[in-house]
mmCIF file of C-alpha atoms and ligand atoms in Angstrom:
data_model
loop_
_atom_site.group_PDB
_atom_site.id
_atom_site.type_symbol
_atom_site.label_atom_id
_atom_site.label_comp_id
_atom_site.label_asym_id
_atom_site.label_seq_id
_atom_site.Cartn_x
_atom_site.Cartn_y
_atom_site.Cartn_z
ATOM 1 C CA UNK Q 1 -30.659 147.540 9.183
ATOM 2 C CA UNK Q 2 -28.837 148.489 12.579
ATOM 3 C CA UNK Q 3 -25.833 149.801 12.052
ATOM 4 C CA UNK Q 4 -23.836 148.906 15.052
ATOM 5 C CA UNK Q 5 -20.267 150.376 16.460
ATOM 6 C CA UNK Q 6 -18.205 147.060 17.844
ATOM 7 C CA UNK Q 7 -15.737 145.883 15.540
ATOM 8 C CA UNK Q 8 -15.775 142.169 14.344
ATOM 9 C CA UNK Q 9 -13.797 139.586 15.393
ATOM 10 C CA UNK Q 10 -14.211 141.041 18.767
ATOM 11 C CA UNK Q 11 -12.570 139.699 22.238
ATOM 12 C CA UNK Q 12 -16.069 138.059 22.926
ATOM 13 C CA UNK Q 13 -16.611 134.546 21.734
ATOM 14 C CA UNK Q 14 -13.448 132.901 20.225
ATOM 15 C CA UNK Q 15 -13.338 134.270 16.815
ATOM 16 C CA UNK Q 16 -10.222 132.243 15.950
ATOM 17 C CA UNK Q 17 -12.430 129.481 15.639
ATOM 18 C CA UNK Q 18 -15.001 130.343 13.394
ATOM 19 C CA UNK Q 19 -18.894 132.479 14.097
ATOM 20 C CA UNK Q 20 -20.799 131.019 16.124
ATOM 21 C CA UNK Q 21 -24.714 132.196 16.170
ATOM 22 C CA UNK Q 22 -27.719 131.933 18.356
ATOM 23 C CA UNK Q 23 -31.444 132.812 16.927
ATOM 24 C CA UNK Q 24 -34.190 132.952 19.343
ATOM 25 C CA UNK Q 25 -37.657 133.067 17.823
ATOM 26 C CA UNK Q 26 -36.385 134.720 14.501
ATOM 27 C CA UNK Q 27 -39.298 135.894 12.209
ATOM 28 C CA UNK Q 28 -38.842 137.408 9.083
ATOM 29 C CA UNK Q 29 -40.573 138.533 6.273
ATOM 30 C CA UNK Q 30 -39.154 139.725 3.017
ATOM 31 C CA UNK Q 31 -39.929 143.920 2.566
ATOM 32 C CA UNK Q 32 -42.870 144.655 0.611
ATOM 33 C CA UNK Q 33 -43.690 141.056 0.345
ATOM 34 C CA UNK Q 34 -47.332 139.904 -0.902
ATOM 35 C CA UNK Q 35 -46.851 136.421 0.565
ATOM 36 C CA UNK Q 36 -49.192 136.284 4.026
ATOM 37 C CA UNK Q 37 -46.462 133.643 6.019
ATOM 38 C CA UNK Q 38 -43.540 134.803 6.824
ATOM 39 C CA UNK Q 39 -40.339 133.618 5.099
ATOM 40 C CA UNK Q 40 -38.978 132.300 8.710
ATOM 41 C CA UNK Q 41 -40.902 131.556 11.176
ATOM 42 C CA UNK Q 42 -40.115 131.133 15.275
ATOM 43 C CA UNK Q 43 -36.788 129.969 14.266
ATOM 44 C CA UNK Q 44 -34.080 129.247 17.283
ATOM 45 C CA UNK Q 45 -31.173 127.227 16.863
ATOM 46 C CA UNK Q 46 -27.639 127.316 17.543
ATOM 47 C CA UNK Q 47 -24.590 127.030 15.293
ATOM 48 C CA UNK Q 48 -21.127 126.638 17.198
ATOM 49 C CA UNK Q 49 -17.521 128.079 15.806
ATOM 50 C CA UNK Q 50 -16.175 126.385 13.375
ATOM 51 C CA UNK Q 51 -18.879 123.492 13.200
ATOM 52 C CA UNK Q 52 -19.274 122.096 9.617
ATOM 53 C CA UNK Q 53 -23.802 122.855 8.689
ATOM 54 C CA UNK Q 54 -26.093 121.320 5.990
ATOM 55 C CA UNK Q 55 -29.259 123.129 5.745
ATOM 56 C CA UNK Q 56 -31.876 121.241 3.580
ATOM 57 C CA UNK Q 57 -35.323 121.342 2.620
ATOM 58 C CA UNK Q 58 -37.892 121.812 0.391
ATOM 59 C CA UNK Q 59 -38.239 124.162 -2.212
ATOM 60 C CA UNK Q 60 -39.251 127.490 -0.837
ATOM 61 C CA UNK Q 61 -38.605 126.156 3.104
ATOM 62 C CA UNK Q 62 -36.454 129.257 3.793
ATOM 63 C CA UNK Q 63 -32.978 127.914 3.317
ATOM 64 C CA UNK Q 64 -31.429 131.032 1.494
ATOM 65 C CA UNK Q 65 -33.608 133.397 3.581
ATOM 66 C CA UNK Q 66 -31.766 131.638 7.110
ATOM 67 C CA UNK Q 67 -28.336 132.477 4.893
ATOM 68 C CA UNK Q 68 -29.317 136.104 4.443
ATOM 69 C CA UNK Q 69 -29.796 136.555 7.896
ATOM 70 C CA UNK Q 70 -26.613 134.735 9.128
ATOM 71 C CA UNK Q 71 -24.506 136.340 7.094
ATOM 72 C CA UNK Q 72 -26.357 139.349 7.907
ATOM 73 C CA UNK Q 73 -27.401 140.799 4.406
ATOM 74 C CA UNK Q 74 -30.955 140.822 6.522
ATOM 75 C CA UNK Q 75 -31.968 141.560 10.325
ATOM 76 C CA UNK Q 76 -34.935 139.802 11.443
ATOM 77 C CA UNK Q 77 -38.458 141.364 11.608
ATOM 78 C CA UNK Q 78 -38.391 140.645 15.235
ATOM 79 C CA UNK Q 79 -36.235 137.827 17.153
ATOM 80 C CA UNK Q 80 -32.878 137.614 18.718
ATOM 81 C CA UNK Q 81 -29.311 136.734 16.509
ATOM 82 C CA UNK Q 82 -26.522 136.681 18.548
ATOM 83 C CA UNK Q 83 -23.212 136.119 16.785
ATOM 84 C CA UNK Q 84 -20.572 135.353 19.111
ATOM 85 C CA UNK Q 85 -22.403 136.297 22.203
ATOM 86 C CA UNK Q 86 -23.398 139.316 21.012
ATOM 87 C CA UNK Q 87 -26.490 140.959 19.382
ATOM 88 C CA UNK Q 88 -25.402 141.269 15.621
ATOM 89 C CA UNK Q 89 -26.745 144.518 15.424
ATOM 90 C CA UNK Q 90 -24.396 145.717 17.902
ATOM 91 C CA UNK Q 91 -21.320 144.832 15.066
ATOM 92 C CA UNK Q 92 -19.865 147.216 12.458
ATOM 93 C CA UNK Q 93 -21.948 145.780 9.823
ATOM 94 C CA UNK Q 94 -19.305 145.682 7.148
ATOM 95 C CA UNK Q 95 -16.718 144.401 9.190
ATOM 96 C CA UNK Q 96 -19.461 141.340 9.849
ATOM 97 C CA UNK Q 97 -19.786 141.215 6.014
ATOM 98 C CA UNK Q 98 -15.699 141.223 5.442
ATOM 99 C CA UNK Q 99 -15.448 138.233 7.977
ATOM 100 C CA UNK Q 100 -18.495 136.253 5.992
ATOM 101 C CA UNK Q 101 -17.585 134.456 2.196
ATOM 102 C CA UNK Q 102 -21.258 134.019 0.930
ATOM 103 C CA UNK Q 103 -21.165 131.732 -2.104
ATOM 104 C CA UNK Q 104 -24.347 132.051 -3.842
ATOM 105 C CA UNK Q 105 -26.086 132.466 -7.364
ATOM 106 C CA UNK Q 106 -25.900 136.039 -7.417
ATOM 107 C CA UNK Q 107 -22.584 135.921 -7.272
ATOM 108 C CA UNK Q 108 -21.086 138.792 -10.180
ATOM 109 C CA UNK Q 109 -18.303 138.337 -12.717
ATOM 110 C CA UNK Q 110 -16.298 141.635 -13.695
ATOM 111 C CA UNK Q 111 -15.710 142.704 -17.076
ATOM 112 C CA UNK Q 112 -12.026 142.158 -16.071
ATOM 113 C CA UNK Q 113 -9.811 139.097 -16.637
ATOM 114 C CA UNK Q 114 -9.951 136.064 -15.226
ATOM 115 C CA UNK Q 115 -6.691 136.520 -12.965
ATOM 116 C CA UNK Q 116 -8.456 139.564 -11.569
ATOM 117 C CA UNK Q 117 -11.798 138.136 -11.393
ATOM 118 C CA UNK Q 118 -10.545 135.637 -8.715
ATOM 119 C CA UNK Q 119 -7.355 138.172 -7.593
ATOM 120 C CA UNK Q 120 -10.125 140.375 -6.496
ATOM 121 C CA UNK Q 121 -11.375 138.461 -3.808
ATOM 122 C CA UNK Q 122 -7.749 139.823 -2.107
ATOM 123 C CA UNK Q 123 -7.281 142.717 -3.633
ATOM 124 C CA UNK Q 124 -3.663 142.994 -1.662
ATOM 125 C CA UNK Q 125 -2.481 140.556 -3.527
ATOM 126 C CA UNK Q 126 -3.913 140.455 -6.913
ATOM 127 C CA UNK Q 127 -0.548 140.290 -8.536
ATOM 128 C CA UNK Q 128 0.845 137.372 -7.189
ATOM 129 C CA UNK Q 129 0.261 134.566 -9.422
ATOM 130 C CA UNK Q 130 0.967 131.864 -7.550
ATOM 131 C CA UNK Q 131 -1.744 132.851 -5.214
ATOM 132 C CA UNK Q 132 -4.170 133.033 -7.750
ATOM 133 C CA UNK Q 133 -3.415 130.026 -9.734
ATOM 134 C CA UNK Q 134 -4.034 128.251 -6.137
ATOM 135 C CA UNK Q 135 -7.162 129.821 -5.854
ATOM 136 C CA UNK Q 136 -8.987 128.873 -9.075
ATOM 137 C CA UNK Q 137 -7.290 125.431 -8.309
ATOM 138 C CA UNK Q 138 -9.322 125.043 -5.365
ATOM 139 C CA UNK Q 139 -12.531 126.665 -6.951
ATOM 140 C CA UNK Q 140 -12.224 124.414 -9.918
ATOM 141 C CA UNK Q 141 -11.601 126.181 -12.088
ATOM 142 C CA UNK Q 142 -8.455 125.882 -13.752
ATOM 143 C CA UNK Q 143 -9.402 122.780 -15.869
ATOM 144 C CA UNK Q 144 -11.948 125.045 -17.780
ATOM 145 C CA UNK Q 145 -9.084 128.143 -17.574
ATOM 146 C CA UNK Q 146 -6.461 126.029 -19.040
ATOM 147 C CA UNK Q 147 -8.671 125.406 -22.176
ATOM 148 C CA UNK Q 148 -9.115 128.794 -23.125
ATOM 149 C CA UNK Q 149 -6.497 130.266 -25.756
ATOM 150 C CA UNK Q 150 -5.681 133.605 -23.269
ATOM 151 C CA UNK Q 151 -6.031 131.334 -20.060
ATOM 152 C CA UNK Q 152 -5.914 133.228 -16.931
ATOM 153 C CA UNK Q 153 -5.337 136.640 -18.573
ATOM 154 C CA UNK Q 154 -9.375 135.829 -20.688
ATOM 155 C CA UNK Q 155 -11.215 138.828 -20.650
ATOM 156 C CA UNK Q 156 -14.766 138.617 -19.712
ATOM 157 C CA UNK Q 157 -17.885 140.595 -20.930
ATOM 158 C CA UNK Q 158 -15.930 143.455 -22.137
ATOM 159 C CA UNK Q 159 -17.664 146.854 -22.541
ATOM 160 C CA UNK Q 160 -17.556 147.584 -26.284
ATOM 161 C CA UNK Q 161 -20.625 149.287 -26.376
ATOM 162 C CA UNK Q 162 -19.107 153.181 -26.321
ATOM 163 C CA UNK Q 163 -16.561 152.628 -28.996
ATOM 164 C CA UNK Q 164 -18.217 150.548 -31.439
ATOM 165 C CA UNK Q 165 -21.162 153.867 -32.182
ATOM 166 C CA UNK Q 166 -18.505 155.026 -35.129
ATOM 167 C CA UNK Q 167 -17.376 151.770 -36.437
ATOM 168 C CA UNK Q 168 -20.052 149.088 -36.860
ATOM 169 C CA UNK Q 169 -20.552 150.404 -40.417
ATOM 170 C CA UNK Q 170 -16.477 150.882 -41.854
ATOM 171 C CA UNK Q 171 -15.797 147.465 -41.846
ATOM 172 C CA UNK Q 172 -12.015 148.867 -43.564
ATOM 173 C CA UNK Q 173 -11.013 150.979 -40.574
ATOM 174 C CA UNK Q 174 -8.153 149.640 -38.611
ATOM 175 C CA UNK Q 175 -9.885 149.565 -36.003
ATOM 176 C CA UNK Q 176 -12.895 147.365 -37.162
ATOM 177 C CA UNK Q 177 -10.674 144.198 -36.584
ATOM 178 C CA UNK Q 178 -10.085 144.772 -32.979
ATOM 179 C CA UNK Q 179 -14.034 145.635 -32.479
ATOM 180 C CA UNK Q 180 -14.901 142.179 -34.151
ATOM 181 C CA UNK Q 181 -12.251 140.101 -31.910
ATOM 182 C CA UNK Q 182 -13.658 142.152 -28.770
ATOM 183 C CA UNK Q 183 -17.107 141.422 -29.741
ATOM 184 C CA UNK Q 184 -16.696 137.524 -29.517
ATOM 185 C CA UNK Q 185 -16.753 138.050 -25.747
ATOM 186 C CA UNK Q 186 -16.483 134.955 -23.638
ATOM 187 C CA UNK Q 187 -19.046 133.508 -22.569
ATOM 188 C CA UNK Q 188 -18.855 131.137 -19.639
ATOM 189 C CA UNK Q 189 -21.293 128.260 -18.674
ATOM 190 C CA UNK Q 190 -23.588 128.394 -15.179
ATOM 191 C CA UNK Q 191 -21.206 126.332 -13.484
ATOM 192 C CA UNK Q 192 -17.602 127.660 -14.566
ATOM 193 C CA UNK Q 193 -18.986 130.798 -13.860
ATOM 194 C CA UNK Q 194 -19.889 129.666 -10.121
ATOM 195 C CA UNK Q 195 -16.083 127.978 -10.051
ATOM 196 C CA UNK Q 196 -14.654 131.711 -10.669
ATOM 197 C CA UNK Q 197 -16.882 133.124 -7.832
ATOM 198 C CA UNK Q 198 -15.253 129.606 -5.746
ATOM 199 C CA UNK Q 199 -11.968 130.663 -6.668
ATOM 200 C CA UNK Q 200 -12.673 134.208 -5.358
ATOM 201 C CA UNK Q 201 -14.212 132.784 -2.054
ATOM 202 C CA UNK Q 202 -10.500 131.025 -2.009
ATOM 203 C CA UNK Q 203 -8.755 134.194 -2.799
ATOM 204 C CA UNK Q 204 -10.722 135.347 0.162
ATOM 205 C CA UNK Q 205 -9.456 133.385 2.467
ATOM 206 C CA UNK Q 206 -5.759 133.838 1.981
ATOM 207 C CA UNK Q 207 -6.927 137.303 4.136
ATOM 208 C CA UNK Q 208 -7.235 135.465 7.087
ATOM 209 C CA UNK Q 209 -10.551 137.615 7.728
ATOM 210 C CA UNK Q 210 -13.080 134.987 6.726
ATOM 211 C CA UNK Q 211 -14.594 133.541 10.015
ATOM 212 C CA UNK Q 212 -18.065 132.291 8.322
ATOM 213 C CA UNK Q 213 -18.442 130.658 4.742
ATOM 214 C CA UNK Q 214 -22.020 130.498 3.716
ATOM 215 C CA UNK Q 215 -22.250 128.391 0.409
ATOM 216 C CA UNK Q 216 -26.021 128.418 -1.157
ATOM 217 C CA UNK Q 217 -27.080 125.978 -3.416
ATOM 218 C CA UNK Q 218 -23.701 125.384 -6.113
ATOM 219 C CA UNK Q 219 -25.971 122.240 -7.165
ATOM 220 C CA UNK Q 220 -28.103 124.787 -9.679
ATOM 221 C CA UNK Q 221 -25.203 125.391 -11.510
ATOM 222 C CA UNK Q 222 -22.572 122.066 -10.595
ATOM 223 C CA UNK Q 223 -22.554 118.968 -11.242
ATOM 224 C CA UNK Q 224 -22.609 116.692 -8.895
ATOM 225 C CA UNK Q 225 -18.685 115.379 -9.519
ATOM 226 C CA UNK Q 226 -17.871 119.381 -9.429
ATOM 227 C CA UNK Q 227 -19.708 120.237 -6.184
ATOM 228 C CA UNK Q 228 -17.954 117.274 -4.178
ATOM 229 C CA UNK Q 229 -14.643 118.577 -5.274
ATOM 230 C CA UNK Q 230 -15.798 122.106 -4.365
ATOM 231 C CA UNK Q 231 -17.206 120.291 -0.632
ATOM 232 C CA UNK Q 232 -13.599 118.329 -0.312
ATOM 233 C CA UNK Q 233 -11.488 121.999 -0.889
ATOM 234 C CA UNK Q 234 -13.502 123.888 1.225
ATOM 235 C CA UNK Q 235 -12.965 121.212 3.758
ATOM 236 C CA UNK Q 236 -8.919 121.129 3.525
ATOM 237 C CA UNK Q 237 -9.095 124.759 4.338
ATOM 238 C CA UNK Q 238 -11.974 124.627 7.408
ATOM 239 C CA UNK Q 239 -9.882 125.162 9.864
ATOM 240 C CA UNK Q 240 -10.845 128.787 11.605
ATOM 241 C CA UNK Q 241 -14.066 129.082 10.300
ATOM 242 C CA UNK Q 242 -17.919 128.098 10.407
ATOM 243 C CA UNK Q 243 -19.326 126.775 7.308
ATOM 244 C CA UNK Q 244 -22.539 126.437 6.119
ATOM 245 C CA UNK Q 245 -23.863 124.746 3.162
ATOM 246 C CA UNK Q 246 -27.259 124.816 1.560
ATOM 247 C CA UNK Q 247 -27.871 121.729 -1.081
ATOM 248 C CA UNK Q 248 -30.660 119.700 -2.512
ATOM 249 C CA UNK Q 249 -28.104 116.901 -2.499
ATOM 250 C CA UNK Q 250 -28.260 114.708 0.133
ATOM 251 C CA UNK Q 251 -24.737 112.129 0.933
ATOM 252 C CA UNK Q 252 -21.483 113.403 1.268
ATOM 253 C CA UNK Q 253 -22.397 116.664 2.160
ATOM 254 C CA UNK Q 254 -25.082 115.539 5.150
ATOM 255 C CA UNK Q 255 -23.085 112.209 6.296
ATOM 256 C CA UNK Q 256 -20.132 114.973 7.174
ATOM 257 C CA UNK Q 257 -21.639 117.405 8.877
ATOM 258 C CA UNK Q 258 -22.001 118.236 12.636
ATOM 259 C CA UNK Q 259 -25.372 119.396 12.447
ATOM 260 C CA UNK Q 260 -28.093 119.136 9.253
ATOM 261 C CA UNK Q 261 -30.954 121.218 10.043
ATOM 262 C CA UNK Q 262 -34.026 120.239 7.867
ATOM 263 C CA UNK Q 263 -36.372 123.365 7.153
ATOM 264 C CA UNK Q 264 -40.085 123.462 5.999
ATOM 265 C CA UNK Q 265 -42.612 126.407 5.610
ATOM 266 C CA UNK Q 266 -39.912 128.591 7.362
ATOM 267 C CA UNK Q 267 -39.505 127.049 10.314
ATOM 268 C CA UNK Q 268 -36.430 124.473 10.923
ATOM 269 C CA UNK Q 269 -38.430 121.061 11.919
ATOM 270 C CA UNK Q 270 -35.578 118.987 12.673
ATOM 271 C CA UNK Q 271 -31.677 119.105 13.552
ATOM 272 C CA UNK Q 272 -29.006 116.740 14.017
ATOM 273 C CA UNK Q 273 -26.959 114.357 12.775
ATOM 274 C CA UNK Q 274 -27.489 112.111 9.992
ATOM 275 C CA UNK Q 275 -27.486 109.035 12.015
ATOM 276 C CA UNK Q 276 -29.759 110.784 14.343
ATOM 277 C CA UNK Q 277 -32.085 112.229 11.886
ATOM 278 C CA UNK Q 278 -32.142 109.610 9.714
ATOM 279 C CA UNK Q 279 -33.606 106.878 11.983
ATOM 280 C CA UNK Q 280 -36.526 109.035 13.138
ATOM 281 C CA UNK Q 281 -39.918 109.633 11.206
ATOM 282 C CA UNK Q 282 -39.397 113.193 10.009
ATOM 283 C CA UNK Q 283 -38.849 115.314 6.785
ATOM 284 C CA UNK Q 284 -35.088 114.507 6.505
ATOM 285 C CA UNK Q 285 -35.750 110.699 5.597
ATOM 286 C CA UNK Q 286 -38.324 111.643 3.433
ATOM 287 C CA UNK Q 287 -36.504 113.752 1.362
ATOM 288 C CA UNK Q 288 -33.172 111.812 1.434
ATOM 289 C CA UNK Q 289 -35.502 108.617 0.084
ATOM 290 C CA UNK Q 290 -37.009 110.768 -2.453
ATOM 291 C CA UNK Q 291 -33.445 111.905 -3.537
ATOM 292 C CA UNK Q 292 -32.286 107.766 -3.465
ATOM 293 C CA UNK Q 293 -35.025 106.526 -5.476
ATOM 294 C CA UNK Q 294 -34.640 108.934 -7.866
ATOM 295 C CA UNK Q 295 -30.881 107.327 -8.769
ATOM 296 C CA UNK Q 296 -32.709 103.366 -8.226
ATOM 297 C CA UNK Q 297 -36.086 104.050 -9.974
ATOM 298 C CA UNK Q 298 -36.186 101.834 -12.985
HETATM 299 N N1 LIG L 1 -36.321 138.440 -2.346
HETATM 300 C C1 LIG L 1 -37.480 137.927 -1.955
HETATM 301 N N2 LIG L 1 -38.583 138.710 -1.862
HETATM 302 C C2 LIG L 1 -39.766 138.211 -1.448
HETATM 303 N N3 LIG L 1 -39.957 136.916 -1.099
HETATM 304 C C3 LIG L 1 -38.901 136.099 -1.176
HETATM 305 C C4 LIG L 1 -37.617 136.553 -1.607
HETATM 306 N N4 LIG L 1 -36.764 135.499 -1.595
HETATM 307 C C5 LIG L 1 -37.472 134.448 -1.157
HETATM 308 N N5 LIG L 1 -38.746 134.797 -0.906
HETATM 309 C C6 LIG L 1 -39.810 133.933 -0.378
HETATM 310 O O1 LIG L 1 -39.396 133.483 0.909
HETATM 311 C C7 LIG L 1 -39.725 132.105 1.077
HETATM 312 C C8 LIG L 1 -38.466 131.302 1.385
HETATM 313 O O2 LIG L 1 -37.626 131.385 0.248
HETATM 314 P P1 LIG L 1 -36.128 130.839 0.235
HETATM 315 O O3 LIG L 1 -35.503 131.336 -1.025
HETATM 316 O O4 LIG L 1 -35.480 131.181 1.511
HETATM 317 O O5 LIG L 1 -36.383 129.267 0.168
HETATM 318 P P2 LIG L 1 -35.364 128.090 -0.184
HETATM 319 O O6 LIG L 1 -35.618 127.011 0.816
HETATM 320 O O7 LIG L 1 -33.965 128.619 -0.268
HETATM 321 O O8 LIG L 1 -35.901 127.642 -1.597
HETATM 322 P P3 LIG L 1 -35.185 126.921 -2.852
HETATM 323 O O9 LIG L 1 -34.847 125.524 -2.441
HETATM 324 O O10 LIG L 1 -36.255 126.953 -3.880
HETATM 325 O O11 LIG L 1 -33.991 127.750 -3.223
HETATM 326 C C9 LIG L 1 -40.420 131.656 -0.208
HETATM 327 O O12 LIG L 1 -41.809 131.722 0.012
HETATM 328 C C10 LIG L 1 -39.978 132.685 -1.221
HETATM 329 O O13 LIG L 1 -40.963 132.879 -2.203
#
């Protein structure tokens, strides 16, 4: 990757807004790859600051591969990004990365509390309570929080492993007891998992920093109640940033946004509005009727 030297938000563009991107002819393949097509292929579009994005598609149509690259964790294998007016590559590549919330499956929990699990998304102010109440309120997650005995201050995953080597076998040392009450770790579902990470994107943007929010495919892991509320919060607090959203759920999420841009084999075959996209002959119908009949089929 090309490490560049301008410092993001820069003057150019109007960063208070939101990224804004241009891709001309974008090709990329994964490194080391056995696949023969390309994971994108000739893709150009544009995405304007602060516009609301649904990318859809098929399975394996490049959605979270067009992610990686706007939020930079990639650089094409040849093709222009601009972001802002700029070549990305020219950016400080983690000052790129601290103005970009990606919100994805691979998305880590901490063996650390749940307070500091969201907290850390703003480290600054991991101590203020209020904050991070607000956050897992708008990730979701404080129904599931406020049913667990410890609540906010739940440890996750903690590391036993080191301590327990003398113990497992004295079952009468005093320490025993606290080994056996560590080892019944938490263990969080899929989706209250991905609600922590939310709260942490919403942590995130208390910084101000965040210019781009990049959310991948919650539907794996929420339901579909869950990932509406997560849509309608993420909404409320737009304002200043671009957001894109990868789903397999077609409705809400595509009858809201500014732009859908429908993907297969890599390249993006259609964009536009629902209204727009809808009415024409193309993939998007297709897969939005496949997605309805599903719910009518008898
Ligand atoms: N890390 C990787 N290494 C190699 N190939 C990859 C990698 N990730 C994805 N691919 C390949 O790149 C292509 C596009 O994958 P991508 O994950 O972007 O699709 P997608 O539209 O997000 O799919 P899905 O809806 O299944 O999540 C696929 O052929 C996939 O197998």
């Amino acid at each position: 990757m090309n490490a560049g030297i301008i410092p993001y938000p820069h003057s150019t563009g109007n960063p208070s807004r939101g990224m804004s991107f241009e891709l001309g002819g974008v090709n990329f393949s994964y490194p080391g790859t056995q696949k023969t097509s390309p994971a994108l292929k000739d893709v150009s579009l544009t995405i304007q600051a602060g516009q609301l994005i649904v990318i859809v598609g098929s399975n394996g149509s490049g959605k979270s591969t067009l992610i990686r690259i706007l939020s930079r964790l990639y650089d094409p294998t040849s093709g222009t990004v601009q972001i802002d007016g700029r070549p990305s590559e020219e950016y400080i590549v983690s000052d790129l990365h601290e103005a970009t919330a990606l919100l994805s499956q691979d998305n880590q929990l901490y063996p650390l509390s749940l307070h500091e699990n969201i907290g850390l998304g703003y480290p600054d102010k991991v101590k203020d309570i209020g904050l991070v109440q607000q956050a897992a309120e708008q990730g979701g997650a404080i129904e599931f929080i406020s049913k667990l005995k410890d609540g906010m201050s739940t440890f996750l995953e903690p590391i036993i492993q080191p301590f327990q080597i003398n113990l497992y076998r004295n079952k009468t040392h005093v320490l025993y007891k606290e080994m056996d009450a560590l080892r019944k770790n938490i263990d969080i579902s899929g989706g209250e998992r991905q609600k922590v990470v939310a709260a942490r994107s919403f942590m995130r943007f208390q910084s101000g920093k965040i210019k781009f929010v990049a959310v991948d495919e919650p539907s794996s892991a929420l339901d579909a109640e869950s990932e509406l509320k997560l849509f309608e919060n993420l909404i409320k607090v737009r304002d200043g940033k671009t957001l894109v959203f990868v789903t397999h759920r077609f409705g809400h999420l595509t009858k809201y946004a500014d732009q859908i841009i429908c993907m297969k084999d890599g390249s993006v075959c259609e964009v536009g509005s629902h209204e727009e996209l809808f009415n024409k002959d193309g993939e998007y119908p297709k897969l939005y009727k496949i997605q309805a009949s599903a719910f009518t089929a008898q």
